[in-house]
Short mmCIF file of N, CA and C in Angstrom, two decimals:
data_model
loop_
_atom_site.label_atom_id
_atom_site.label_comp_id
_atom_site.label_asym_id
_atom_site.label_seq_id
_atom_site.Cartn_x
_atom_site.Cartn_y
_atom_site.Cartn_z
N UNK A 1 41.49 -63.40 22.32
CA UNK A 1 40.97 -64.36 21.40
C UNK A 1 39.73 -64.93 21.85
N UNK A 2 39.75 -65.36 23.10
CA UNK A 2 38.61 -66.10 23.72
C UNK A 2 37.33 -65.17 23.68
N UNK A 3 37.52 -63.80 23.99
CA UNK A 3 36.42 -62.84 23.94
C UNK A 3 35.78 -62.75 22.53
N UNK A 4 36.66 -62.80 21.43
CA UNK A 4 36.05 -62.68 20.13
C UNK A 4 35.35 -64.03 19.74
N UNK A 5 35.79 -65.08 20.17
CA UNK A 5 35.15 -66.32 20.04
C UNK A 5 33.91 -66.38 20.60
N UNK A 6 33.76 -65.93 21.88
CA UNK A 6 32.47 -65.85 22.59
C UNK A 6 31.46 -64.99 21.89
N UNK A 7 31.95 -63.84 21.49
CA UNK A 7 31.04 -62.85 20.81
C UNK A 7 30.56 -63.47 19.49
N UNK A 8 31.41 -64.12 18.80
CA UNK A 8 31.07 -64.76 17.54
C UNK A 8 30.01 -65.83 17.74
N UNK A 9 30.25 -66.66 18.73
CA UNK A 9 29.23 -67.73 19.01
C UNK A 9 27.94 -67.24 19.38
N UNK A 10 27.97 -66.12 20.20
CA UNK A 10 26.69 -65.53 20.74
C UNK A 10 25.99 -64.98 19.50
N UNK A 11 26.66 -64.25 18.60
CA UNK A 11 25.93 -63.74 17.39
C UNK A 11 25.39 -64.78 16.56
N UNK A 12 26.12 -65.88 16.33
CA UNK A 12 25.55 -66.96 15.60
C UNK A 12 24.32 -67.71 16.26
N UNK A 13 24.40 -67.81 17.51
CA UNK A 13 23.28 -68.34 18.28
C UNK A 13 22.10 -67.47 18.17
N UNK A 14 22.15 -66.16 17.98
CA UNK A 14 21.06 -65.24 17.90
C UNK A 14 20.64 -65.11 16.42
N UNK A 15 21.22 -65.85 15.52
CA UNK A 15 20.83 -65.86 14.11
C UNK A 15 21.45 -64.75 13.26
N UNK A 16 22.39 -64.05 13.80
CA UNK A 16 23.09 -63.12 13.04
C UNK A 16 23.82 -63.58 11.85
N UNK A 17 24.05 -64.85 11.80
CA UNK A 17 24.82 -65.34 10.58
C UNK A 17 23.85 -66.09 9.74
N UNK A 18 22.54 -66.17 10.03
CA UNK A 18 21.63 -66.87 9.19
C UNK A 18 21.17 -65.94 8.09
N UNK A 19 20.39 -66.55 7.14
CA UNK A 19 19.80 -65.86 6.03
C UNK A 19 18.35 -65.95 6.27
N UNK A 20 17.63 -64.76 6.30
CA UNK A 20 16.11 -64.77 6.38
C UNK A 20 15.75 -63.39 5.87
N UNK A 21 14.38 -63.26 5.58
CA UNK A 21 13.81 -62.01 5.18
C UNK A 21 13.80 -61.10 6.38
N UNK A 22 13.73 -59.80 6.04
CA UNK A 22 13.57 -58.80 7.10
C UNK A 22 12.17 -58.70 7.50
N UNK A 23 12.02 -58.13 8.72
CA UNK A 23 10.67 -57.87 9.29
C UNK A 23 9.99 -56.74 8.62
N UNK A 24 8.72 -56.71 8.53
CA UNK A 24 7.91 -55.75 7.88
C UNK A 24 6.86 -55.27 8.86
N UNK A 25 6.80 -53.91 9.00
CA UNK A 25 5.89 -53.32 9.88
C UNK A 25 4.61 -52.71 9.14
N UNK A 26 3.43 -52.99 9.53
CA UNK A 26 2.24 -52.41 8.84
C UNK A 26 1.48 -51.54 9.85
N UNK A 27 0.96 -50.44 9.35
CA UNK A 27 0.26 -49.46 10.18
C UNK A 27 -1.22 -49.76 9.84
N UNK A 28 -1.87 -50.82 10.51
CA UNK A 28 -3.15 -51.23 10.26
C UNK A 28 -4.19 -50.17 10.73
N UNK A 29 -3.91 -49.47 11.76
CA UNK A 29 -4.84 -48.41 12.24
C UNK A 29 -4.90 -47.26 11.24
N UNK A 30 -3.92 -47.10 10.35
CA UNK A 30 -3.87 -46.14 9.44
C UNK A 30 -4.45 -46.41 8.05
N UNK A 31 -4.78 -47.79 7.94
CA UNK A 31 -5.37 -48.20 6.67
C UNK A 31 -6.84 -47.82 6.45
N UNK A 32 -7.28 -47.50 5.30
CA UNK A 32 -8.66 -47.26 4.91
C UNK A 32 -9.36 -48.61 4.88
N UNK A 33 -10.34 -48.88 5.71
CA UNK A 33 -11.03 -50.06 5.70
C UNK A 33 -11.75 -50.39 4.31
N UNK A 34 -11.75 -51.57 3.94
CA UNK A 34 -12.61 -52.06 2.79
C UNK A 34 -14.11 -52.36 3.28
N UNK A 35 -14.92 -51.87 2.51
CA UNK A 35 -16.30 -52.11 2.86
C UNK A 35 -16.75 -53.42 2.23
N UNK A 36 -17.09 -54.41 2.99
CA UNK A 36 -17.46 -55.74 2.51
C UNK A 36 -18.96 -55.75 2.18
N UNK A 37 -19.75 -55.16 3.13
CA UNK A 37 -21.14 -55.06 2.97
C UNK A 37 -21.58 -53.97 3.93
N UNK A 38 -22.81 -53.49 3.89
CA UNK A 38 -23.27 -52.55 4.81
C UNK A 38 -23.11 -53.05 6.23
N UNK A 39 -22.34 -52.25 7.06
CA UNK A 39 -22.08 -52.60 8.45
C UNK A 39 -20.94 -53.58 8.60
N UNK A 40 -20.18 -53.90 7.56
CA UNK A 40 -19.02 -54.81 7.68
C UNK A 40 -17.84 -54.19 7.02
N UNK A 41 -16.80 -53.81 7.83
CA UNK A 41 -15.59 -53.29 7.26
C UNK A 41 -14.45 -54.11 7.71
N UNK A 42 -13.43 -54.09 6.82
CA UNK A 42 -12.19 -55.02 7.02
C UNK A 42 -10.97 -54.23 6.70
N UNK A 43 -10.02 -54.34 7.58
CA UNK A 43 -8.60 -53.88 7.30
C UNK A 43 -7.79 -55.20 7.45
N UNK A 44 -6.84 -55.45 6.53
CA UNK A 44 -6.03 -56.68 6.48
C UNK A 44 -4.69 -56.50 5.90
N UNK A 45 -3.82 -57.44 6.35
CA UNK A 45 -2.54 -57.68 5.63
C UNK A 45 -2.38 -59.12 5.28
N UNK A 46 -1.71 -59.36 4.10
CA UNK A 46 -1.49 -60.67 3.69
C UNK A 46 -0.02 -60.90 3.38
N UNK A 47 0.61 -62.03 3.77
CA UNK A 47 1.99 -62.41 3.29
C UNK A 47 1.83 -63.65 2.46
N UNK A 48 2.95 -64.13 2.02
CA UNK A 48 2.98 -65.33 1.26
C UNK A 48 2.37 -66.51 2.02
N UNK A 49 2.40 -66.50 3.34
CA UNK A 49 1.96 -67.65 4.15
C UNK A 49 0.73 -67.46 5.03
N UNK A 50 0.32 -66.27 5.28
CA UNK A 50 -0.79 -65.98 6.26
C UNK A 50 -1.42 -64.66 5.92
N UNK A 51 -2.66 -64.57 6.65
CA UNK A 51 -3.43 -63.35 6.46
C UNK A 51 -3.98 -62.92 7.94
N UNK A 52 -3.86 -61.62 8.15
CA UNK A 52 -4.53 -61.16 9.40
C UNK A 52 -5.57 -60.11 9.03
N UNK A 53 -6.77 -60.24 9.62
CA UNK A 53 -7.76 -59.26 9.24
C UNK A 53 -8.44 -58.68 10.59
N UNK A 54 -8.80 -57.40 10.55
CA UNK A 54 -9.63 -56.83 11.60
C UNK A 54 -10.88 -56.40 11.08
N UNK A 55 -12.05 -56.92 11.63
CA UNK A 55 -13.33 -56.63 11.15
C UNK A 55 -14.09 -55.74 12.11
N UNK A 56 -14.73 -54.62 11.67
CA UNK A 56 -15.62 -53.79 12.42
C UNK A 56 -17.00 -54.28 11.97
N UNK A 57 -17.82 -54.83 12.83
CA UNK A 57 -19.13 -55.41 12.53
C UNK A 57 -20.22 -54.69 13.33
N UNK A 58 -21.27 -54.29 12.63
CA UNK A 58 -22.42 -53.70 13.26
C UNK A 58 -23.35 -54.88 13.61
N UNK A 59 -24.15 -54.53 14.76
CA UNK A 59 -25.13 -55.64 15.22
C UNK A 59 -26.02 -55.96 13.94
N UNK A 60 -26.24 -57.26 13.89
CA UNK A 60 -27.10 -57.83 12.84
C UNK A 60 -26.35 -58.18 11.58
N UNK A 61 -25.21 -57.81 11.41
CA UNK A 61 -24.46 -58.18 10.23
C UNK A 61 -24.24 -59.68 10.15
N UNK A 62 -24.43 -60.24 8.96
CA UNK A 62 -24.29 -61.69 8.79
C UNK A 62 -23.27 -61.99 7.64
N UNK A 63 -22.48 -62.94 7.86
CA UNK A 63 -21.57 -63.45 6.81
C UNK A 63 -22.19 -64.75 6.42
N UNK A 64 -22.71 -64.95 5.22
CA UNK A 64 -23.33 -66.18 4.89
C UNK A 64 -22.40 -67.43 4.98
N UNK A 65 -22.96 -68.64 4.96
CA UNK A 65 -22.22 -69.83 4.99
C UNK A 65 -21.19 -69.88 3.80
N UNK A 66 -19.93 -70.15 4.15
CA UNK A 66 -18.81 -70.31 3.16
C UNK A 66 -17.80 -71.20 3.70
N UNK A 67 -16.76 -71.52 2.96
CA UNK A 67 -15.71 -72.28 3.40
C UNK A 67 -14.51 -71.87 2.67
N UNK A 68 -13.29 -72.14 3.04
CA UNK A 68 -12.10 -71.78 2.44
C UNK A 68 -10.89 -72.74 2.79
N UNK A 69 -9.91 -72.75 1.98
CA UNK A 69 -8.86 -73.67 2.26
C UNK A 69 -7.84 -73.29 3.34
N UNK A 70 -8.21 -72.18 4.03
CA UNK A 70 -7.42 -71.65 5.13
C UNK A 70 -8.00 -72.09 6.49
N UNK A 71 -7.07 -72.50 7.42
CA UNK A 71 -7.53 -72.56 8.87
C UNK A 71 -7.76 -71.20 9.30
N UNK A 72 -8.75 -71.00 10.11
CA UNK A 72 -9.10 -69.62 10.61
C UNK A 72 -9.16 -69.66 12.13
N UNK A 73 -8.44 -68.72 12.72
CA UNK A 73 -8.45 -68.38 14.19
C UNK A 73 -9.15 -67.03 14.32
N UNK A 74 -10.27 -66.99 14.91
CA UNK A 74 -11.03 -65.80 15.13
C UNK A 74 -11.12 -65.45 16.66
N UNK A 75 -10.76 -64.11 16.96
CA UNK A 75 -10.66 -63.71 18.27
C UNK A 75 -11.66 -62.54 18.34
N UNK A 76 -12.55 -62.53 19.32
CA UNK A 76 -13.54 -61.41 19.50
C UNK A 76 -12.87 -60.34 20.47
N UNK A 77 -12.50 -59.25 19.89
CA UNK A 77 -11.86 -58.14 20.73
C UNK A 77 -12.87 -57.39 21.45
N UNK A 78 -14.11 -57.22 20.77
CA UNK A 78 -15.15 -56.46 21.55
C UNK A 78 -16.47 -57.01 20.99
N UNK A 79 -17.59 -56.99 21.79
CA UNK A 79 -18.83 -57.34 21.43
C UNK A 79 -19.16 -58.94 21.53
N UNK A 80 -20.13 -59.33 20.83
CA UNK A 80 -20.53 -60.72 20.90
C UNK A 80 -20.75 -61.19 19.42
N UNK A 81 -20.32 -62.37 19.08
CA UNK A 81 -20.39 -62.89 17.66
C UNK A 81 -20.95 -64.35 17.76
N UNK A 82 -21.74 -64.66 16.88
CA UNK A 82 -22.21 -66.04 16.72
C UNK A 82 -21.55 -66.63 15.52
N UNK A 83 -20.91 -67.81 15.73
CA UNK A 83 -20.29 -68.60 14.73
C UNK A 83 -21.08 -69.83 14.59
N UNK A 84 -21.47 -70.21 13.36
CA UNK A 84 -22.03 -71.56 13.12
C UNK A 84 -21.05 -72.36 12.28
N UNK A 85 -20.45 -73.39 12.86
CA UNK A 85 -19.35 -74.12 12.19
C UNK A 85 -19.90 -75.51 12.10
N UNK A 86 -20.00 -76.04 10.84
CA UNK A 86 -20.41 -77.45 10.66
C UNK A 86 -21.76 -77.68 11.35
N UNK A 87 -22.69 -76.67 11.39
CA UNK A 87 -23.97 -76.79 12.06
C UNK A 87 -24.04 -76.62 13.48
N UNK A 88 -22.89 -76.47 14.16
CA UNK A 88 -22.81 -76.22 15.55
C UNK A 88 -22.72 -74.69 15.91
N UNK A 89 -23.53 -74.24 16.84
CA UNK A 89 -23.58 -72.85 17.18
C UNK A 89 -22.60 -72.57 18.26
N UNK A 90 -21.77 -71.50 18.12
CA UNK A 90 -20.77 -71.06 19.15
C UNK A 90 -21.05 -69.60 19.26
N UNK A 91 -21.51 -69.15 20.41
CA UNK A 91 -21.63 -67.74 20.79
C UNK A 91 -20.44 -67.28 21.56
N UNK A 92 -19.62 -66.42 20.92
CA UNK A 92 -18.39 -65.94 21.61
C UNK A 92 -18.56 -64.48 22.09
N UNK A 93 -17.94 -64.14 23.25
CA UNK A 93 -17.94 -62.83 23.72
C UNK A 93 -16.48 -62.31 23.74
N UNK A 94 -16.32 -61.04 24.15
CA UNK A 94 -15.02 -60.47 24.14
C UNK A 94 -14.04 -61.34 24.93
N UNK A 95 -12.84 -61.51 24.30
CA UNK A 95 -11.77 -62.27 24.89
C UNK A 95 -11.75 -63.72 24.65
N UNK A 96 -12.78 -64.16 23.71
CA UNK A 96 -12.79 -65.60 23.41
C UNK A 96 -12.29 -65.78 21.95
N UNK A 97 -11.85 -66.94 21.57
CA UNK A 97 -11.43 -67.28 20.19
C UNK A 97 -11.93 -68.65 19.88
N UNK A 98 -12.07 -68.79 18.54
CA UNK A 98 -12.50 -70.04 17.95
C UNK A 98 -11.58 -70.45 16.88
N UNK A 99 -11.28 -71.71 16.73
CA UNK A 99 -10.46 -72.21 15.57
C UNK A 99 -11.35 -72.99 14.63
N UNK A 100 -11.42 -72.42 13.32
CA UNK A 100 -12.32 -73.11 12.33
C UNK A 100 -11.29 -73.83 11.35
N UNK A 101 -11.54 -75.23 11.28
CA UNK A 101 -10.68 -75.95 10.41
C UNK A 101 -10.77 -75.63 8.96
N UNK A 102 -9.71 -75.94 8.24
CA UNK A 102 -9.83 -75.74 6.78
C UNK A 102 -11.01 -76.45 6.21
N UNK A 103 -11.68 -75.79 5.18
CA UNK A 103 -12.78 -76.22 4.39
C UNK A 103 -14.09 -76.57 5.23
N UNK A 104 -14.11 -76.10 6.49
CA UNK A 104 -15.40 -76.30 7.36
C UNK A 104 -16.35 -75.23 6.86
N UNK A 105 -17.53 -75.59 6.61
CA UNK A 105 -18.60 -74.62 6.22
C UNK A 105 -18.93 -73.78 7.53
N UNK A 106 -18.90 -72.47 7.43
CA UNK A 106 -19.26 -71.77 8.57
C UNK A 106 -19.95 -70.38 8.25
N UNK A 107 -20.68 -69.85 9.16
CA UNK A 107 -21.25 -68.47 9.03
C UNK A 107 -20.99 -67.69 10.19
N UNK A 108 -21.20 -66.38 10.17
CA UNK A 108 -20.96 -65.41 11.28
C UNK A 108 -22.05 -64.48 11.31
N UNK A 109 -22.42 -64.07 12.58
CA UNK A 109 -23.44 -63.06 12.81
C UNK A 109 -22.96 -62.24 14.01
N UNK A 110 -22.94 -60.90 13.86
CA UNK A 110 -22.70 -60.05 15.03
C UNK A 110 -23.89 -59.88 15.80
N UNK A 111 -23.89 -60.34 17.07
CA UNK A 111 -25.01 -60.18 18.03
C UNK A 111 -25.06 -58.85 18.60
N UNK A 112 -24.01 -58.11 18.58
CA UNK A 112 -24.00 -56.72 18.91
C UNK A 112 -22.80 -56.10 18.18
N UNK A 113 -22.55 -54.72 18.19
CA UNK A 113 -21.47 -54.16 17.51
C UNK A 113 -20.23 -54.84 18.04
N UNK A 114 -19.33 -55.21 17.04
CA UNK A 114 -18.23 -56.14 17.51
C UNK A 114 -16.98 -55.74 16.67
N UNK A 115 -15.91 -56.12 17.21
CA UNK A 115 -14.62 -56.10 16.55
C UNK A 115 -14.06 -57.52 16.67
N UNK A 116 -13.72 -58.12 15.45
CA UNK A 116 -13.24 -59.47 15.38
C UNK A 116 -11.81 -59.40 14.63
N UNK A 117 -10.89 -60.22 15.23
CA UNK A 117 -9.58 -60.28 14.60
C UNK A 117 -9.44 -61.74 14.16
N UNK A 118 -9.18 -61.97 12.80
CA UNK A 118 -8.95 -63.21 12.24
C UNK A 118 -7.57 -63.41 11.71
N UNK A 119 -7.07 -64.68 11.91
CA UNK A 119 -5.80 -65.07 11.41
C UNK A 119 -6.03 -66.33 10.54
N UNK A 120 -5.38 -66.26 9.29
CA UNK A 120 -5.57 -67.42 8.46
C UNK A 120 -4.23 -67.97 7.91
N UNK A 121 -4.19 -69.30 7.80
CA UNK A 121 -3.08 -69.98 7.31
C UNK A 121 -3.71 -71.13 6.40
N UNK A 122 -3.23 -71.24 5.15
CA UNK A 122 -2.48 -70.29 4.40
C UNK A 122 -3.21 -69.03 4.08
N UNK A 123 -2.42 -68.04 3.47
CA UNK A 123 -2.93 -66.71 3.15
C UNK A 123 -4.23 -66.77 2.36
N UNK A 124 -5.10 -65.80 2.57
CA UNK A 124 -6.36 -65.66 1.83
C UNK A 124 -6.11 -64.84 0.50
N UNK A 125 -5.56 -65.45 -0.45
CA UNK A 125 -5.26 -64.74 -1.65
C UNK A 125 -6.46 -64.31 -2.52
N UNK A 126 -7.61 -64.86 -2.12
CA UNK A 126 -8.87 -64.62 -2.82
C UNK A 126 -9.45 -63.22 -2.34
N UNK A 127 -8.95 -62.53 -1.42
CA UNK A 127 -9.58 -61.34 -0.92
C UNK A 127 -9.66 -60.10 -1.89
N UNK A 128 -8.81 -60.06 -2.81
CA UNK A 128 -8.83 -58.86 -3.69
C UNK A 128 -10.21 -58.68 -4.31
N UNK A 129 -10.94 -59.71 -4.50
CA UNK A 129 -12.32 -59.58 -5.25
C UNK A 129 -13.44 -59.57 -4.20
N UNK A 130 -13.09 -59.63 -2.84
CA UNK A 130 -14.04 -59.72 -1.76
C UNK A 130 -14.45 -58.45 -1.24
N UNK A 131 -15.00 -57.54 -2.00
CA UNK A 131 -15.56 -56.21 -1.50
C UNK A 131 -16.93 -56.02 -1.88
N UNK A 132 -17.55 -55.07 -1.37
CA UNK A 132 -18.99 -54.75 -1.65
C UNK A 132 -19.10 -54.21 -3.10
N UNK A 133 -19.88 -54.92 -3.92
CA UNK A 133 -19.97 -54.49 -5.28
C UNK A 133 -20.84 -53.18 -5.34
N UNK A 134 -21.55 -52.85 -4.31
CA UNK A 134 -22.34 -51.62 -4.37
C UNK A 134 -21.60 -50.37 -4.27
N UNK A 135 -20.25 -50.39 -3.90
CA UNK A 135 -19.53 -49.24 -3.74
C UNK A 135 -19.23 -48.73 -5.18
N UNK A 136 -19.03 -47.37 -5.26
CA UNK A 136 -18.51 -46.90 -6.60
C UNK A 136 -17.23 -47.55 -6.96
N UNK A 137 -17.09 -47.92 -8.06
CA UNK A 137 -15.88 -48.71 -8.48
C UNK A 137 -14.84 -47.70 -8.84
N UNK A 138 -13.56 -48.18 -8.64
CA UNK A 138 -12.35 -47.42 -9.00
C UNK A 138 -11.37 -48.48 -9.50
N UNK A 139 -10.42 -48.09 -10.33
CA UNK A 139 -9.41 -49.22 -10.77
C UNK A 139 -8.79 -49.84 -9.56
N UNK A 140 -8.74 -51.14 -9.68
CA UNK A 140 -8.07 -51.92 -8.55
C UNK A 140 -6.65 -51.47 -8.42
N UNK A 141 -6.19 -51.24 -7.19
CA UNK A 141 -4.82 -50.94 -6.94
C UNK A 141 -3.98 -52.12 -6.50
N UNK A 142 -4.72 -53.22 -6.06
CA UNK A 142 -4.01 -54.36 -5.62
C UNK A 142 -3.35 -54.32 -4.19
N UNK A 143 -3.73 -53.23 -3.42
CA UNK A 143 -3.22 -52.98 -2.20
C UNK A 143 -4.27 -53.12 -1.10
N UNK A 144 -4.16 -53.80 0.03
CA UNK A 144 -5.21 -53.87 1.07
C UNK A 144 -5.37 -52.44 1.54
N UNK A 145 -6.56 -52.17 1.97
CA UNK A 145 -6.95 -50.88 2.54
C UNK A 145 -7.17 -49.86 1.46
N UNK A 146 -7.20 -50.24 0.21
CA UNK A 146 -7.31 -49.21 -0.82
C UNK A 146 -8.90 -49.10 -1.12
N UNK A 147 -9.82 -49.89 -0.51
CA UNK A 147 -11.20 -49.81 -0.87
C UNK A 147 -11.53 -50.77 -1.95
N UNK A 148 -10.57 -51.48 -2.46
CA UNK A 148 -10.78 -52.55 -3.52
C UNK A 148 -10.39 -53.83 -3.14
#
């Protein structure tokens, strides 16, 4: 009896008796990137609560000043990127990250070919319309990585 009680307590402690959603696996490397503008490609996933994006940026690409209601954490995986946040210049290199507060005006410039990983809370639900209008259009599929 004692053995079953210990197993039951251990299972409960690990959350086996709780109610929660199941984990979801995404193959980001297999996604077709969305072209945001010439030299700027994005692959992303969004949940009800957050968004994760991986940007491939060519040297010289600029994202103009904008703001959004999400806090943004940007990590430079490769290259060098300039962030201007609230008028302050921050030049980041591989291995560095910056936290951009909600609603802070900011712009981004790739100082060399770069890969940037961004995490947003809350989720960036506005991204479905955030693609390069110069691409040939296709009916929106509503799925990340579809080119729309």
